Structure formats: structure tokens, C-alpha cells
Amino acid sequence: MEICSEEAVKYVWEGAIPLQIHLHESEVTTLPPPAPVLVLGYRIGYLPLLIPQIKPHFDSTLPPGVDTVWFDYKGVPLKWYIPTGVLFDLLCPEPERPWNLTVHFRGYPGELLTPCDGEEAVKWSFINSLKEAAYIINGNCKSIMNMSQADQYELWQSVLNGTLENYSRVVPRLKLGVLREDCKMRSISRSQQVTGETNDSLPNQTGRIPVRLYIRNVEDIDDLEGIGALDSWEKISYINRPVENHDEGGLFTLRRAMESLLPELFGPSSPSPGNQRRKTKLDAAAGEPPEAAQQETHTAQVARIRLIRVQGIVPGWDTPFAWVVNNLSHPDFFLHVCVLVSASQGSH
Amino acid sequence: MAGPHKWDGTISGLDFCEAARTFSQRWKEVNPTLTHWVWIPRPMISGSAIGEGVGYLSLENMCHQRSTEDLVVSECCTADEEQSVDCATLAQNDNRGIHFYDYHILYNFSYNVPVLYFRGYQYDGQPLPLERVKEDFPPHSSSILKESRWTFLTTEDHPFLRRPWHMLHPCGTRDWMKLLFSSSHLSKSEAVRQYLPSWLSVVGQVVGFNLPLAIHEGLSSSPVTNWMQPS
């Protein structure tokens, strides 16, 4: 099976969320109030990067003062450093199209949001994530620290504009490679190999895989549509821990990877990796809950996974984890995973 | 951590928990009247028992008062009502100068080192922006940051509290911890015991958090007493 799929990566980079941006009523000083503006937000992009497209629509109606831009969804301020696609997957279990957001140009909630002065702050945050990913993969950030100005510029521009071709040109110089199927080693991908090079693996690898989990506690009801909107970020748990494959043989699947980070959600009698049910296509249908959560377990399970989303997709549990990592990671080399969890009903 | 010559300056998550336990205990022994470091357990998924053993160290309501000449850390203030009398007395003299600080020590799984998160408040509870916090730092703090380039100050979401806190970025910690311990010959358990006091002595110099020297005493050949001048 092709562990690196150009088609899948292209699909991810082209993914975008239709947004309908409303100006907060407290900042409307003209009658009639301005109409909301429709903008396409790249999944791999960030909300503050859309401000140049949004601001002109509201400029003439803003009250006097200095702009400090922020967004909210149903009253909850949105964390600007989280990619747009991740925010959408996390906050809209039942996708809302277009996604209605409110923009503010005043009254930045400094207690809840870290400062953001626009593109520079987002770029800095992105580069720091990339450094962290490099550290996790190679044990040091050298390849990122040593990037030339030109490369840094090209890298950031490719993320800003969503241009995969440009990104793909710079990526080999980051020396982060692609994950092999065993999820223990990385290698320079076939298309990046230097002619004549016999050893295609990268030195100094740690075997660790950068992953960010966003876990949201939701009500234990069957219908996703019935899940209420998030009212506070305190309901979201954030786990920033690398995944490592310690299995001896057998396919390292998405399930095995998640189990290594959140063992209690899978119970003591989870199916062995030998349960073969491979998927070779993206499973875009509503996700199947893991079998483990529905099995009778000997000890009571405190919670179960309702839904897991990566780049808007619900991957099958038996998808090879290397495929998920190589094709669904964010440009910062982190795999961002949204998990909806419910406390289980009754006890076993 | 195999032996000192192989040790890379990092500490595992489990060892961090052990080190935190030892450190808070030692702190209590050495400073019985001061605010204590408390271990705050936080399950990995809020509202559940999942991921027990995960948590962080917290020391809150540490009082900073600007005197006319020098920055003085008043250690009298705690959240405890009994002892807040001292602070009230100080406040009468110079209300504006009193700032409170909360310090949290978290473990970072990417860099495998501890990280210091902190927040400053005015006397009335208003949080202080980073620029204002920096004014409370000791005078040599900015030169430490410039010279060694081993870390930088930034404001990020606290991983557990999900709100903005200031922190010293952990990317350089491994290298200077390795250096700090390079001349010591410690067993693994001894190195784990000394990890946090040594780490905090260095990091504390930037933010003006002073560890009593006594915290290193009684520990055989502490890397800090070998390496650094008492401040």
C-alpha cells in the first residue's frame, strides 16, 4: 500500500471551510448594518490570515480606535494558533456550512487569548511548532534553525497562500523525511532521494511522531446534531505527546497509536492488531466507533470515543498510522486529531 | 539516564513526578513557614480519572515588592488568611509596588524537560502583561537571556488551564542541564532528586525567583553548588 499519497495530500491542502463572517453588533456604527462577508478558510490556514480579506468589508463601520482582531463562535473566543480546519472539526461535530463566525476589532479578551498582532504572530507560532516537530523527530531543531532566509520565506508563503507545490519544494530541506510503514523509522521519500544514495534513512531519528490531541467532552447522546455548542475551552483537553511504536511486529494502526496515548479509552480487551480490516480509500462517511468501546469489558470504562476526526475525515481505525501521518499531517509536521468523548452509560 | 557521560540533560515523565515529589518535600523541610509547592493532579481528560499521575507543581501568591533600591522578594504572603496580615501592613506603605506571582512547573513531553509557567498580578488581582512582568525581573535577567540564547520568554496557552500564561521556552533546557551536571558523578536516583532544584536555580535567575541555598545542602555534590556562585 502506498504510504505516501500525493492525491491525498493535495486533497488536504485544497480543503477549505466556507465561512460567513459577521461583525459583532457592538462594533456596528452605521445603518443599515453591514452584510456578513463570505470567505473561504483553508483547513491548513489560520483565521488571522483572513483579516486582509475581511477588514475592507467592515472598515467604514468600525468605531474609532486601534484594531485588535479576534473571532468567536457562539460566544466562545477562537484560539488563533489552532488551524482553521481543526477548529471546525472540534467545534462543529455536525458540520455547519457556511460556518458562521463573529469577528471583533475591539476588546481583545486577553484573559482567554494569547496576544496576536496579525501575520507575524501566526508565522512565529507556525515556525515554533515546526521546530518542536523537528525536535520530536530528530532530537534537535537544527534543520529548522539553519534554514536560509529565502527558504523560510518560501515555506511561509506556501502556507499563507495554500500552495502545495511550493511547500513540497522546500520540505526536503527540512530533513524530516516521511514515516515508514513500521512507524519506527523515517526515510527520505522516493521522490526526494538523491541519485546514487544507497542509504535512504535519515540519521539521528528518535522514532517519535508529533501528535496534538484535542479532546472534547460531549453529552452521551446518539445524534451528533444534538450536541450543544462549546461554551468554554475548559471543556477541551489538550494533549501534546509524541506517539511511539513499541509494538513487536503487526501493523501499527490508527487504533494502536491512539491506544498508546489514551489507553483507558480502549479498555483491557481491545482487539489485537491481527484483526485485519484494511481500508485503502478515505472513509468519509460517519465514523464507526471503535469495537473496543462497544464490547463488554471486565472493568467499567469511564468514557468512550464518539468520534475522531483528522483533516475533516474520519479515518478507519485500522488505517495504517503511517498513512495517516504522512498524508493528513499539518504543514507544521504535527498530526492534529480531534476526539469527541462521552462518559459511558451505566457500568459493565 | 545511563551514566553522567551518557546523560543528555532530559528527564522522563515518570522521573519528573518523582522529582516533583522530592522537591516539594525538601522545600517544606527547608522553608516551613513559606508558601509551599503543591502537586496539582490533572487527569488527561478533564472531568475523568483518565491519565492519573499527570499533573504539575504550583506555588501561588508569591509576593514581589519593589523597594526603593532593589527588588525584594517578600516571602510573607500566602493565600492563607493568617499570614496575609504581613502583606496588608506592607500594602499600607506602598500599595502600587506589590505584585503577586503564581509559578507552575509543568513537564513538557516534546522536549522531555520541565517548563516554568508564571503569571503576575497587581494588588487588586489585575493580571500583568509580559512587558510589565519583565520590569520585576532582576537587573541581570535580560543579559542572561541575551548571552546564553538558551531560552526566550513567550506567552502561550497553559496546557492544563487553557489560558495565557508566560513561560520560558524549553527548547534549550536540555543542553544547559547537561552542562550543569557534566562535572557531577551522580547515581540516577540522586540525579533525579537534584534535577528540579538545579533547574529552578538557573531558571529562577531569569524571573527573580530565589531558591534558598539550603535547598541544595545535604545533597551530595549538588551540581549547582559546584557550578554556580550563590546569588
Short mmCIF file of C-alpha atoms in Angstrom, two decimals, chain A residues 79 81-82 109-115 124 128 131-133 135-136 139-141 208 212 214-215 217 233-242 261-265 302-303 334 341, chain B residues 8 10 42-52 54 108-113 119 121 125-127 152-165 169-171 174-175:
data_model
loop_
_atom_site.label_atom_id
_atom_site.label_comp_id
_atom_site.label_asym_id
_atom_site.label_seq_id
_atom_site.Cartn_x
_atom_site.Cartn_y
_atom_site.Cartn_z
CA LYS A 79 -7.76 30.32 19.65
CA TYR A 81 -2.97 29.47 16.68
CA ILE A 82 -5.12 26.40 16.02
CA PRO A 109 -10.04 39.13 25.54
CA GLY A 110 -6.52 38.99 26.92
CA GLU A 111 -7.56 36.67 29.74
CA LEU A 112 -8.56 33.98 27.26
CA LEU A 113 -6.47 34.56 24.15
CA THR A 114 -2.72 34.98 23.79
CA PRO A 115 -1.73 38.19 22.01
CA TRP A 124 6.13 32.81 14.58
CA ASN A 128 7.84 27.27 16.63
CA LYS A 131 10.82 23.45 15.43
CA GLU A 132 9.06 21.38 18.06
CA ALA A 133 8.14 18.75 15.47
CA TYR A 135 12.93 18.23 17.81
CA ILE A 136 10.50 15.36 18.35
CA GLY A 139 16.20 15.19 18.65
CA ASN A 140 17.20 18.71 17.64
CA CYS A 141 15.82 21.78 15.81
CA ARG A 208 8.81 9.70 17.93
CA ARG A 212 -1.62 17.01 19.07
CA TYR A 214 -7.87 17.99 21.13
CA ILE A 215 -10.34 16.10 23.27
CA ASN A 217 -16.24 16.02 26.36
CA TRP A 233 -12.27 25.98 26.36
CA GLU A 234 -12.12 24.36 29.76
CA LYS A 235 -14.20 21.56 28.29
CA ILE A 236 -11.38 20.81 25.86
CA SER A 237 -8.40 18.76 26.99
CA TYR A 238 -5.23 19.31 25.05
CA ILE A 239 -2.67 16.55 24.86
CA ASN A 240 0.63 17.28 23.19
CA ARG A 241 2.52 13.99 23.35
CA PRO A 242 4.54 12.18 20.72
CA LEU A 261 -1.86 7.83 24.12
CA LEU A 262 -5.23 7.14 25.75
CA PRO A 263 -5.23 3.53 26.94
CA GLU A 264 -8.16 3.98 29.32
CA LEU A 265 -10.47 4.82 26.44
CA VAL A 302 -15.04 5.60 32.24
CA ALA A 303 -15.52 7.13 28.83
CA PHE A 334 2.11 17.72 13.53
CA VAL A 341 -15.51 11.64 24.11
CA ASP B 8 21.53 14.09 27.65
CA THR B 10 16.47 15.36 29.89
CA ARG B 42 -4.86 16.88 36.44
CA PRO B 43 -6.38 13.95 34.59
CA MET B 44 -5.61 13.89 30.90
CA ILE B 45 -9.27 14.32 30.10
CA SER B 46 -10.96 16.87 32.32
CA GLY B 47 -13.83 15.53 34.35
CA SER B 48 -12.50 12.00 34.24
CA ALA B 49 -9.97 9.85 36.05
CA ILE B 50 -8.08 9.14 32.85
CA GLY B 51 -4.34 9.51 32.99
CA GLU B 52 -3.79 9.57 36.72
CA VAL B 54 -0.34 13.52 35.42
CA ASN B 108 6.93 19.02 28.50
CA PHE B 109 6.62 15.77 26.56
CA SER B 110 8.16 17.10 23.37
CA TYR B 111 11.40 18.37 24.93
CA ASN B 112 11.38 15.99 27.93
CA VAL B 113 12.23 18.73 30.39
CA ARG B 119 1.69 34.95 35.88
CA TYR B 121 -0.93 40.27 39.18
CA GLY B 125 -5.89 40.96 41.04
CA GLN B 126 -5.48 42.53 37.59
CA PRO B 127 -3.12 40.39 35.52
CA PHE B 152 13.24 33.05 25.49
CA LEU B 153 10.15 34.41 27.15
CA THR B 154 6.83 33.93 25.50
CA THR B 155 3.12 33.95 26.26
CA GLU B 156 1.30 30.75 25.42
CA ASP B 157 -1.77 28.84 26.50
CA HIS B 158 -1.17 26.94 29.75
CA PRO B 159 -1.57 23.30 28.68
CA PHE B 160 -3.90 22.49 31.56
CA LEU B 161 -5.63 25.76 32.35
CA ARG B 162 -6.06 26.73 28.67
CA ARG B 163 -5.43 30.41 29.32
CA PRO B 164 -2.49 32.67 28.51
CA TRP B 165 0.47 32.28 30.84
CA HIS B 169 10.61 28.23 26.31
CA PRO B 170 12.08 24.77 26.93
CA CYS B 171 14.00 24.20 23.69
CA ARG B 174 18.36 20.02 27.74
CA ASP B 175 21.69 21.47 26.67
#
